PDB file of C-alpha atoms in Angstrom:
ATOM      1  CA  UNK A   1       0.077  -0.080   0.260  1.00 75.00           C
ATOM      2  CA  UNK A   2       2.840   2.791   0.720  1.00 89.00           C
ATOM      3  CA  UNK A   3       3.340   3.372  -3.480  1.00 87.00           C
ATOM      4  CA  UNK A   4      -0.873   3.555  -3.706  1.00 91.00           C
ATOM      5  CA  UNK A   5      -1.398   5.568  -6.396  1.00 91.00           C
ATOM      6  CA  UNK A   6      -3.667   8.662  -5.517  1.00 93.00           C
ATOM      7  CA  UNK A   7      -0.822   9.581  -2.610  1.00 94.00           C
ATOM      8  CA  UNK A   8       1.874  10.299  -4.797  1.00 91.00           C
ATOM      9  CA  UNK A   9       2.239  14.181  -5.185  1.00 91.00           C
ATOM     10  CA  UNK A  10      -0.446  14.544  -2.852  1.00 93.00           C
ATOM     11  CA  UNK A  11       0.466  12.930   0.251  1.00 94.00           C
ATOM     12  CA  UNK A  12       3.737  11.648   0.134  1.00 93.00           C
ATOM     13  CA  UNK A  13       6.811  12.676  -2.329  1.00 93.00           C
ATOM     14  CA  UNK A  14       7.171  11.761  -6.237  1.00 88.00           C
ATOM     15  CA  UNK A  15       9.140  10.309  -7.536  1.00 90.00           C
ATOM     16  CA  UNK A  16      10.666   8.187  -4.747  1.00 90.00           C
ATOM     17  CA  UNK A  17      13.018   5.016  -5.545  1.00 89.00           C
ATOM     18  CA  UNK A  18      11.335   2.329  -4.271  1.00 85.00           C
ATOM     19  CA  UNK A  19      13.864   2.189  -1.342  1.00 87.00           C
ATOM     20  CA  UNK A  20      12.358   5.186  -0.007  1.00 93.00           C
ATOM     21  CA  UNK A  21       8.890   4.526  -0.345  1.00 93.00           C
ATOM     22  CA  UNK A  22       8.260   2.608   2.544  1.00 96.00           C
ATOM     23  CA  UNK A  23      10.270   5.196   4.543  1.00 96.00           C
ATOM     24  CA  UNK A  24       7.589   8.039   3.386  1.00 96.00           C
ATOM     25  CA  UNK A  25       4.800   5.860   4.052  1.00 96.00           C
ATOM     26  CA  UNK A  26       6.514   5.093   7.816  1.00 97.00           C
ATOM     27  CA  UNK A  27       6.272   8.820   8.463  1.00 96.00           C
ATOM     28  CA  UNK A  28       2.291   8.952   8.070  1.00 97.00           C
ATOM     29  CA  UNK A  29       1.749   5.582   9.775  1.00 97.00           C
ATOM     30  CA  UNK A  30       3.480   3.445  12.075  1.00 97.00           C
ATOM     31  CA  UNK A  31       2.008   0.072  10.627  1.00 98.00           C
ATOM     32  CA  UNK A  32       1.166  -1.865   7.351  1.00 97.00           C
ATOM     33  CA  UNK A  33      -0.830  -4.648   6.326  1.00 96.00           C
ATOM     34  CA  UNK A  34       1.117  -6.939   4.114  1.00 94.00           C
ATOM     35  CA  UNK A  35      -1.183  -8.041   1.632  1.00 93.00           C
ATOM     36  CA  UNK A  36       1.341  -9.000  -1.028  1.00 94.00           C
ATOM     37  CA  UNK A  37       3.208 -11.352   1.142  1.00 97.00           C
ATOM     38  CA  UNK A  38      -0.176 -13.610   0.363  1.00 97.00           C
ATOM     39  CA  UNK A  39       0.629 -13.451  -3.203  1.00 97.00           C
ATOM     40  CA  UNK A  40       4.149 -14.165  -3.250  1.00 96.00           C
ATOM     41  CA  UNK A  41       6.988 -14.263   0.220  1.00 97.00           C
ATOM     42  CA  UNK A  42       9.522 -11.858  -0.812  1.00 96.00           C
ATOM     43  CA  UNK A  43      12.966 -12.283  -1.250  1.00 97.00           C
ATOM     44  CA  UNK A  44      15.326 -11.696   2.080  1.00 97.00           C
ATOM     45  CA  UNK A  45      16.542  -8.960   0.054  1.00 97.00           C
ATOM     46  CA  UNK A  46      13.561  -7.158  -0.371  1.00 96.00           C
ATOM     47  CA  UNK A  47      12.891  -7.833   3.573  1.00 97.00           C
ATOM     48  CA  UNK A  48      16.194  -6.104   4.641  1.00 97.00           C
ATOM     49  CA  UNK A  49      15.169  -3.164   2.636  1.00 97.00           C
ATOM     50  CA  UNK A  50      11.694  -3.260   4.340  1.00 97.00           C
ATOM     51  CA  UNK A  51      13.475  -3.098   7.847  1.00 98.00           C
ATOM     52  CA  UNK A  52      15.899  -0.414   6.786  1.00 97.00           C
ATOM     53  CA  UNK A  53      13.463   1.768   5.958  1.00 97.00           C
ATOM     54  CA  UNK A  54      11.117   1.901   9.161  1.00 97.00           C
ATOM     55  CA  UNK A  55      12.132   2.621  12.978  1.00 97.00           C
ATOM     56  CA  UNK A  56      12.590  -0.929  15.671  1.00 97.00           C
ATOM     57  CA  UNK A  57       8.916   0.032  16.582  1.00 96.00           C
ATOM     58  CA  UNK A  58       6.788   0.212  13.244  1.00 98.00           C
ATOM     59  CA  UNK A  59       4.417  -3.004  13.053  1.00 98.00           C
ATOM     60  CA  UNK A  60       4.032  -5.222   9.849  1.00 98.00           C
ATOM     61  CA  UNK A  61       1.142  -6.997  10.138  1.00 98.00           C
ATOM     62  CA  UNK A  62       1.803  -9.973   7.739  1.00 98.00           C
ATOM     63  CA  UNK A  63      -0.745 -11.948   5.632  1.00 98.00           C
ATOM     64  CA  UNK A  64       0.453 -16.020   5.545  1.00 98.00           C
ATOM     65  CA  UNK A  65       0.872 -17.020   1.866  1.00 98.00           C
ATOM     66  CA  UNK A  66      -1.529 -18.382  -0.108  1.00 98.00           C
ATOM     67  CA  UNK A  67      -0.892 -21.761  -0.262  1.00 97.00           C
ATOM     68  CA  UNK A  68      -0.788 -22.678   3.330  1.00 98.00           C
ATOM     69  CA  UNK A  69      -4.396 -20.958   3.807  1.00 98.00           C
ATOM     70  CA  UNK A  70      -6.469 -21.364   1.211  1.00 97.00           C
ATOM     71  CA  UNK A  71      -4.774 -23.820  -1.703  1.00 97.00           C
ATOM     72  CA  UNK A  72      -2.977 -26.679   1.156  1.00 96.00           C
ATOM     73  CA  UNK A  73      -5.924 -25.819   3.946  1.00 94.00           C
ATOM     74  CA  UNK A  74      -3.268 -25.463   6.595  1.00 97.00           C
ATOM     75  CA  UNK A  75      -2.118 -29.070   5.903  1.00 95.00           C
ATOM     76  CA  UNK A  76       1.705 -30.125   4.089  1.00 95.00           C
ATOM     77  CA  UNK A  77       2.019 -26.326   4.685  1.00 97.00           C
ATOM     78  CA  UNK A  78       5.777 -27.136   6.436  1.00 96.00           C
ATOM     79  CA  UNK A  79       7.953 -26.012   3.653  1.00 97.00           C
ATOM     80  CA  UNK A  80       6.266 -23.198   2.085  1.00 97.00           C
ATOM     81  CA  UNK A  81       6.151 -21.918   5.618  1.00 98.00           C
ATOM     82  CA  UNK A  82       9.848 -22.291   6.891  1.00 97.00           C
ATOM     83  CA  UNK A  83      10.542 -20.284   3.171  1.00 98.00           C
ATOM     84  CA  UNK A  84       8.236 -17.781   4.575  1.00 98.00           C
ATOM     85  CA  UNK A  85       9.760 -17.080   7.799  1.00 98.00           C
ATOM     86  CA  UNK A  86      13.072 -17.347   6.456  1.00 98.00           C
ATOM     87  CA  UNK A  87      12.235 -14.581   4.577  1.00 98.00           C
ATOM     88  CA  UNK A  88      10.830 -11.931   7.163  1.00 98.00           C
ATOM     89  CA  UNK A  89      13.612 -12.583   8.892  1.00 98.00           C
ATOM     90  CA  UNK A  90      15.246  -9.079   8.754  1.00 98.00           C
ATOM     91  CA  UNK A  91      12.562  -7.281   9.968  1.00 98.00           C
ATOM     92  CA  UNK A  92      13.006  -8.790  13.478  1.00 97.00           C
ATOM     93  CA  UNK A  93      10.245  -7.347  15.962  1.00 97.00           C
ATOM     94  CA  UNK A  94       9.083  -5.126  13.386  1.00 98.00           C
ATOM     95  CA  UNK A  95       6.849  -8.330  12.544  1.00 98.00           C
ATOM     96  CA  UNK A  96       4.737  -7.710  14.727  1.00 98.00           C
ATOM     97  CA  UNK A  97       1.766 -10.127  13.950  1.00 98.00           C
ATOM     98  CA  UNK A  98       1.330 -13.162  11.263  1.00 98.00           C
ATOM     99  CA  UNK A  99      -2.009 -12.994  10.116  1.00 98.00           C
ATOM    100  CA  UNK A 100      -3.836 -16.038   9.039  1.00 98.00           C
ATOM    101  CA  UNK A 101      -6.564 -14.805   6.850  1.00 98.00           C
ATOM    102  CA  UNK A 102      -8.928 -17.691   6.456  1.00 98.00           C
ATOM    103  CA  UNK A 103     -10.889 -18.471   2.923  1.00 97.00           C
ATOM    104  CA  UNK A 104     -15.166 -17.930   3.411  1.00 95.00           C
ATOM    105  CA  UNK A 105     -15.006 -22.215   2.516  1.00 96.00           C
ATOM    106  CA  UNK A 106     -13.505 -22.214   6.324  1.00 97.00           C
ATOM    107  CA  UNK A 107     -15.998 -23.480   8.655  1.00 97.00           C
ATOM    108  CA  UNK A 108     -16.609 -24.407  12.402  1.00 98.00           C
ATOM    109  CA  UNK A 109     -16.318 -28.132  11.160  1.00 97.00           C
ATOM    110  CA  UNK A 110     -12.681 -27.320   9.974  1.00 97.00           C
ATOM    111  CA  UNK A 111     -11.644 -25.930  13.630  1.00 98.00           C
ATOM    112  CA  UNK A 112      -9.517 -29.179  14.277  1.00 97.00           C
ATOM    113  CA  UNK A 113      -7.096 -27.887  10.966  1.00 97.00           C
ATOM    114  CA  UNK A 114      -6.692 -24.210  12.472  1.00 98.00           C
ATOM    115  CA  UNK A 115      -5.774 -25.917  15.933  1.00 98.00           C
ATOM    116  CA  UNK A 116      -3.412 -27.991  14.634  1.00 97.00           C
ATOM    117  CA  UNK A 117      -1.407 -25.823  12.560  1.00 98.00           C
ATOM    118  CA  UNK A 118      -1.350 -23.555  15.317  1.00 98.00           C
ATOM    119  CA  UNK A 119       0.209 -25.776  18.030  1.00 96.00           C
ATOM    120  CA  UNK A 120       3.375 -25.830  14.955  1.00 95.00           C
ATOM    121  CA  UNK A 121       3.975 -22.669  14.594  1.00 97.00           C
ATOM    122  CA  UNK A 122       6.898 -21.148  16.541  1.00 96.00           C
ATOM    123  CA  UNK A 123       6.321 -19.268  19.518  1.00 94.00           C
ATOM    124  CA  UNK A 124       8.728 -16.147  18.407  1.00 94.00           C
ATOM    125  CA  UNK A 125       5.377 -14.761  16.223  1.00 97.00           C
ATOM    126  CA  UNK A 126       2.734 -13.244  17.519  1.00 97.00           C
ATOM    127  CA  UNK A 127      -0.584 -14.835  15.269  1.00 98.00           C
ATOM    128  CA  UNK A 128      -3.746 -13.287  14.670  1.00 98.00           C
ATOM    129  CA  UNK A 129      -6.803 -15.312  12.506  1.00 98.00           C
ATOM    130  CA  UNK A 130      -9.160 -13.769  10.162  1.00 98.00           C
ATOM    131  CA  UNK A 131     -12.426 -15.966   9.666  1.00 98.00           C
ATOM    132  CA  UNK A 132     -15.047 -15.372   7.216  1.00 96.00           C
ATOM    133  CA  UNK A 133     -17.607 -17.899   7.249  1.00 96.00           C
ATOM    134  CA  UNK A 134     -20.741 -16.010   9.004  1.00 95.00           C
ATOM    135  CA  UNK A 135     -21.442 -18.862  11.139  1.00 96.00           C
ATOM    136  CA  UNK A 136     -19.076 -17.973  13.628  1.00 97.00           C
ATOM    137  CA  UNK A 137     -20.449 -14.358  13.775  1.00 96.00           C
ATOM    138  CA  UNK A 138     -24.055 -15.830  14.033  1.00 95.00           C
ATOM    139  CA  UNK A 139     -23.851 -19.185  15.863  1.00 97.00           C
ATOM    140  CA  UNK A 140     -22.515 -18.158  19.609  1.00 97.00           C
ATOM    141  CA  UNK A 141     -21.534 -22.239  20.163  1.00 98.00           C
ATOM    142  CA  UNK A 142     -19.180 -21.608  16.823  1.00 98.00           C
ATOM    143  CA  UNK A 143     -18.181 -18.565  17.678  1.00 98.00           C
ATOM    144  CA  UNK A 144     -17.065 -20.028  21.489  1.00 98.00           C
ATOM    145  CA  UNK A 145     -15.186 -23.092  19.741  1.00 98.00           C
ATOM    146  CA  UNK A 146     -12.990 -20.578  17.751  1.00 98.00           C
ATOM    147  CA  UNK A 147     -12.129 -18.480  20.416  1.00 98.00           C
ATOM    148  CA  UNK A 148     -10.705 -21.973  22.547  1.00 98.00           C
ATOM    149  CA  UNK A 149      -8.762 -22.811  19.600  1.00 98.00           C
ATOM    150  CA  UNK A 150      -7.275 -19.831  19.855  1.00 98.00           C
ATOM    151  CA  UNK A 151      -6.775 -19.607  23.551  1.00 97.00           C
ATOM    152  CA  UNK A 152      -4.843 -22.527  23.376  1.00 96.00           C
ATOM    153  CA  UNK A 153      -2.547 -21.029  20.870  1.00 97.00           C
ATOM    154  CA  UNK A 154      -2.425 -17.331  22.453  1.00 97.00           C
ATOM    155  CA  UNK A 155      -3.958 -15.775  19.054  1.00 98.00           C
ATOM    156  CA  UNK A 156      -6.205 -12.885  18.426  1.00 98.00           C
ATOM    157  CA  UNK A 157      -8.967 -13.162  16.339  1.00 98.00           C
ATOM    158  CA  UNK A 158      -8.963 -10.168  13.744  1.00 97.00           C
ATOM    159  CA  UNK A 159     -12.315  -8.313  13.053  1.00 92.00           C
ATOM    160  CA  UNK A 160     -12.830  -7.181   9.382  1.00 96.00           C
ATOM    161  CA  UNK A 161     -15.592  -4.372  10.135  1.00 97.00           C
ATOM    162  CA  UNK A 162     -17.610  -3.726   6.612  1.00 97.00           C
ATOM    163  CA  UNK A 163     -21.044  -2.693   8.426  1.00 97.00           C
ATOM    164  CA  UNK A 164     -19.973   0.761   7.522  1.00 98.00           C
ATOM    165  CA  UNK A 165     -19.530   0.108   3.837  1.00 98.00           C
ATOM    166  CA  UNK A 166     -22.329  -1.936   3.314  1.00 98.00           C
ATOM    167  CA  UNK A 167     -24.459   0.462   5.435  1.00 97.00           C
ATOM    168  CA  UNK A 168     -26.405   1.920   2.439  1.00 96.00           C
ATOM    169  CA  UNK A 169     -26.186   1.393  -1.534  1.00 97.00           C
ATOM    170  CA  UNK A 170     -22.869   2.305  -3.039  1.00 97.00           C
ATOM    171  CA  UNK A 171     -22.232   6.022  -4.513  1.00 96.00           C
ATOM    172  CA  UNK A 172     -19.420   5.770  -6.231  1.00 96.00           C
ATOM    173  CA  UNK A 173     -17.301   3.366  -8.787  1.00 97.00           C
ATOM    174  CA  UNK A 174     -15.256   2.567  -6.223  1.00 97.00           C
ATOM    175  CA  UNK A 175     -17.510   1.795  -3.575  1.00 98.00           C
ATOM    176  CA  UNK A 176     -19.319  -0.720  -6.025  1.00 98.00           C
ATOM    177  CA  UNK A 177     -16.125  -2.434  -6.477  1.00 97.00           C
ATOM    178  CA  UNK A 178     -15.923  -3.271  -3.204  1.00 98.00           C
ATOM    179  CA  UNK A 179     -19.486  -4.095  -2.500  1.00 97.00           C
ATOM    180  CA  UNK A 180     -18.477  -6.736  -5.127  1.00 97.00           C
ATOM    181  CA  UNK A 181     -14.981  -7.721  -3.487  1.00 96.00           C
ATOM    182  CA  UNK A 182     -15.585  -6.996   0.103  1.00 96.00           C
ATOM    183  CA  UNK A 183     -17.207  -9.761   2.071  1.00 95.00           C
ATOM    184  CA  UNK A 184     -20.401  -8.302   4.385  1.00 94.00           C
ATOM    185  CA  UNK A 185     -19.162  -9.481   7.737  1.00 89.00           C
ATOM    186  CA  UNK A 186     -20.655  -7.900  10.994  1.00 89.00           C
ATOM    187  CA  UNK A 187     -18.928  -5.786  13.632  1.00 95.00           C
ATOM    188  CA  UNK A 188     -17.370  -7.876  16.314  1.00 96.00           C
ATOM    189  CA  UNK A 189     -15.760  -5.799  19.134  1.00 97.00           C
ATOM    190  CA  UNK A 190     -13.845  -8.334  21.978  1.00 96.00           C
ATOM    191  CA  UNK A 191     -10.122  -9.004  22.466  1.00 98.00           C
ATOM    192  CA  UNK A 192      -8.656 -11.866  22.949  1.00 98.00           C
ATOM    193  CA  UNK A 193      -5.151 -10.733  23.727  1.00 98.00           C
ATOM    194  CA  UNK A 194      -2.808  -8.143  24.521  1.00 98.00           C
ATOM    195  CA  UNK A 195      -2.431  -7.429  20.642  1.00 98.00           C
ATOM    196  CA  UNK A 196      -5.889  -6.748  18.930  1.00 98.00           C
ATOM    197  CA  UNK A 197      -6.332  -5.987  15.340  1.00 98.00           C
ATOM    198  CA  UNK A 198      -8.903  -4.423  13.380  1.00 98.00           C
ATOM    199  CA  UNK A 199      -9.611  -3.711  10.147  1.00 98.00           C
ATOM    200  CA  UNK A 200     -12.191  -1.502   9.262  1.00 98.00           C
ATOM    201  CA  UNK A 201     -13.224  -0.257   5.628  1.00 98.00           C
ATOM    202  CA  UNK A 202     -15.741   2.974   5.514  1.00 98.00           C
ATOM    203  CA  UNK A 203     -17.316   4.788   2.618  1.00 98.00           C
ATOM    204  CA  UNK A 204     -15.265   7.254   0.289  1.00 95.00           C
ATOM    205  CA  UNK A 205     -17.023  10.189   2.039  1.00 96.00           C
ATOM    206  CA  UNK A 206     -14.120  10.680   5.132  1.00 96.00           C
ATOM    207  CA  UNK A 207     -17.503  12.463   7.335  1.00 96.00           C
ATOM    208  CA  UNK A 208     -19.016   8.875   6.893  1.00 97.00           C
ATOM    209  CA  UNK A 209     -16.081   6.585   7.465  1.00 98.00           C
ATOM    210  CA  UNK A 210     -14.729   8.543  11.123  1.00 98.00           C
ATOM    211  CA  UNK A 211     -18.936   8.582  12.058  1.00 97.00           C
ATOM    212  CA  UNK A 212     -18.656   5.136  11.512  1.00 97.00           C
ATOM    213  CA  UNK A 213     -15.681   4.259  13.553  1.00 98.00           C
ATOM    214  CA  UNK A 214     -16.538   5.927  16.409  1.00 98.00           C
ATOM    215  CA  UNK A 215     -17.329   1.860  18.451  1.00 98.00           C
ATOM    216  CA  UNK A 216     -13.651   1.439  17.296  1.00 98.00           C
ATOM    217  CA  UNK A 217     -12.149   4.800  18.971  1.00 98.00           C
ATOM    218  CA  UNK A 218     -14.390   3.567  21.640  1.00 98.00           C
ATOM    219  CA  UNK A 219     -13.016   0.352  21.864  1.00 98.00           C
ATOM    220  CA  UNK A 220      -9.449   1.001  21.141  1.00 98.00           C
ATOM    221  CA  UNK A 221      -9.379   3.857  23.971  1.00 98.00           C
ATOM    222  CA  UNK A 222     -10.706   0.806  26.601  1.00 98.00           C
ATOM    223  CA  UNK A 223      -8.325  -1.396  25.502  1.00 98.00           C
ATOM    224  CA  UNK A 224      -4.811   1.155  26.209  1.00 98.00           C
ATOM    225  CA  UNK A 225      -6.544   1.507  29.055  1.00 98.00           C
ATOM    226  CA  UNK A 226      -6.564  -2.058  29.975  1.00 98.00           C
ATOM    227  CA  UNK A 227      -2.517  -2.164  28.954  1.00 98.00           C
ATOM    228  CA  UNK A 228      -3.795  -3.377  25.450  1.00 98.00           C
ATOM    229  CA  UNK A 229      -1.624  -2.295  22.466  1.00 98.00           C
ATOM    230  CA  UNK A 230      -4.258  -2.676  19.363  1.00 98.00           C
ATOM    231  CA  UNK A 231      -3.235  -2.444  16.061  1.00 98.00           C
ATOM    232  CA  UNK A 232      -6.340  -0.631  13.412  1.00 98.00           C
ATOM    233  CA  UNK A 233      -6.211  -0.290  10.055  1.00 98.00           C
ATOM    234  CA  UNK A 234      -7.893   2.140   8.340  1.00 97.00           C
ATOM    235  CA  UNK A 235      -9.402   1.986   4.653  1.00 97.00           C
ATOM    236  CA  UNK A 236     -12.082   2.737   2.103  1.00 97.00           C
ATOM    237  CA  UNK A 237     -12.952   2.086  -0.830  1.00 97.00           C
ATOM    238  CA  UNK A 238     -10.924   4.021  -2.757  1.00 96.00           C
ATOM    239  CA  UNK A 239      -7.589   4.647   0.002  1.00 96.00           C
ATOM    240  CA  UNK A 240      -7.660   7.921  -1.422  1.00 95.00           C
ATOM    241  CA  UNK A 241      -7.703   9.150   2.108  1.00 96.00           C
ATOM    242  CA  UNK A 242      -6.795   6.429   4.279  1.00 96.00           C
ATOM    243  CA  UNK A 243      -3.653   8.220   5.304  1.00 97.00           C
ATOM    244  CA  UNK A 244      -5.175  11.402   6.821  1.00 97.00           C
ATOM    245  CA  UNK A 245      -7.977   8.955   8.120  1.00 98.00           C
ATOM    246  CA  UNK A 246      -5.646   7.184   9.563  1.00 97.00           C
ATOM    247  CA  UNK A 247      -3.802  10.953  11.649  1.00 97.00           C
ATOM    248  CA  UNK A 248      -7.307  11.815  11.976  1.00 98.00           C
ATOM    249  CA  UNK A 249      -8.475   8.438  13.952  1.00 98.00           C
ATOM    250  CA  UNK A 250      -5.341   8.125  16.011  1.00 98.00           C
ATOM    251  CA  UNK A 251      -6.028  12.162  16.886  1.00 98.00           C
ATOM    252  CA  UNK A 252      -9.331  10.951  18.347  1.00 98.00           C
ATOM    253  CA  UNK A 253      -7.629   8.169  20.063  1.00 98.00           C
ATOM    254  CA  UNK A 254      -4.881  10.497  21.775  1.00 98.00           C
ATOM    255  CA  UNK A 255      -7.200  13.009  22.944  1.00 98.00           C
ATOM    256  CA  UNK A 256      -8.904  10.987  25.198  1.00 98.00           C
ATOM    257  CA  UNK A 257      -5.560   9.206  26.199  1.00 98.00           C
ATOM    258  CA  UNK A 258      -3.000  11.785  26.448  1.00 97.00           C
ATOM    259  CA  UNK A 259      -0.555   9.342  27.187  1.00 97.00           C
ATOM    260  CA  UNK A 260      -0.348   7.913  23.810  1.00 97.00           C
ATOM    261  CA  UNK A 261       2.641   8.101  21.895  1.00 95.00           C
ATOM    262  CA  UNK A 262       2.301  11.265  18.930  1.00 95.00           C
ATOM    263  CA  UNK A 263       2.687   9.906  15.446  1.00 95.00           C
ATOM    264  CA  UNK A 264       6.072  11.637  12.917  1.00 93.00           C
ATOM    265  CA  UNK A 265       5.628  14.372  10.872  1.00 95.00           C
ATOM    266  CA  UNK A 266       4.571  13.509   7.697  1.00 96.00           C
ATOM    267  CA  UNK A 267       7.949  13.688   5.296  1.00 93.00           C
ATOM    268  CA  UNK A 268       7.231  16.849   3.073  1.00 92.00           C
ATOM    269  CA  UNK A 269       5.864  16.325  -0.382  1.00 90.00           C
ATOM    270  CA  UNK A 270       7.890  19.159  -2.020  1.00 72.00           C
ATOM    271  CA  UNK A 271      11.635  20.881  -1.645  1.00 61.00           C
ATOM    272  CA  UNK A 272      11.016  23.259   1.212  1.00 48.00           C
ATOM    273  CA  UNK A 273      10.862  26.940  -0.103  1.00 42.00           C
ATOM    274  CA  UNK A 274      11.310  30.685   1.487  1.00 41.00           C
ATOM    275  CA  UNK A 275       7.822  31.802   1.164  1.00 40.00           C
TER     276      UNK A 275
END
C-alpha cells in the first residue's frame, strides 16, 4: 500500500526510489498491512530494505502465503512456511503479527485443522486469525469454539468490519467494486490478547467513515486503558484519504488517552520553500 498511486505527489513525495517509498509512508503511519505476502513470498533482500526504511517499533502485520491458507488447507505446509519465515527474519520485532486469513469456505467443522496448525507454529511470533464464514459470528457455539482454539495458542481473532461500507447502497465506482469484492462481515468488538488487530473499511466520504468508526475509537481507548496494544487499519473503497483518516483516528484516540505517543511528522511532499 505504500506505493498507492492516489497518494503520490498529494501526500507522499514523488518520484521516490523504491527503497525510499516505505520510509515516506512510515512518517504517516506506524503500521502496515502486508497483503502482498499472500500472493508471493518476498525475497530476503527485499525484506531487508523494509527493515532499513522503518524504525524498530514499526509494525508489519503480514499475511501468510496463499498456499498455506487457501490452497492446502493448513496441511502439508511446512516447507512453504519455513521459506516465508526465513524471508521475513530481517524484520525482527517489526514482524509484529502474522496474519492467518482463512477463506470463506473455512467453517467451524475445520477448527481441528486450525488447532493443529497453530500448535506447530514457532512461538517467537504473534498470530492473528481472520475468518469469513458467518457461522462464527452468528452461532455462539461456533464463536466459542474458535475462541478456545485461539486461546490455546495465544492467538488473536482479527475483526474485518464492513458494516459501514454496506450500510447504504454504493455511490461511487470504488464503492460499487468494494460491494462486489468485500465480504459482508458484522462488527465484532472483543479482544482475546494483549495485541488486538482491527481492520475497518468505511465509505469514500471521510466524514461517513469517521462517524462509523466511533465504536472502534471507544474500544481502542478502553483497550489502551487496560494496557493492551491494539493495531488498527483504516480503509475506504478508494483509499485515497486513508493516510489522513488514520491520523485523524489516532488524534481522536489520543485526545482521550493523552499518554499515547504522537505520530511522526509526515515527510514533506515537495522541497522546502522560503515563502
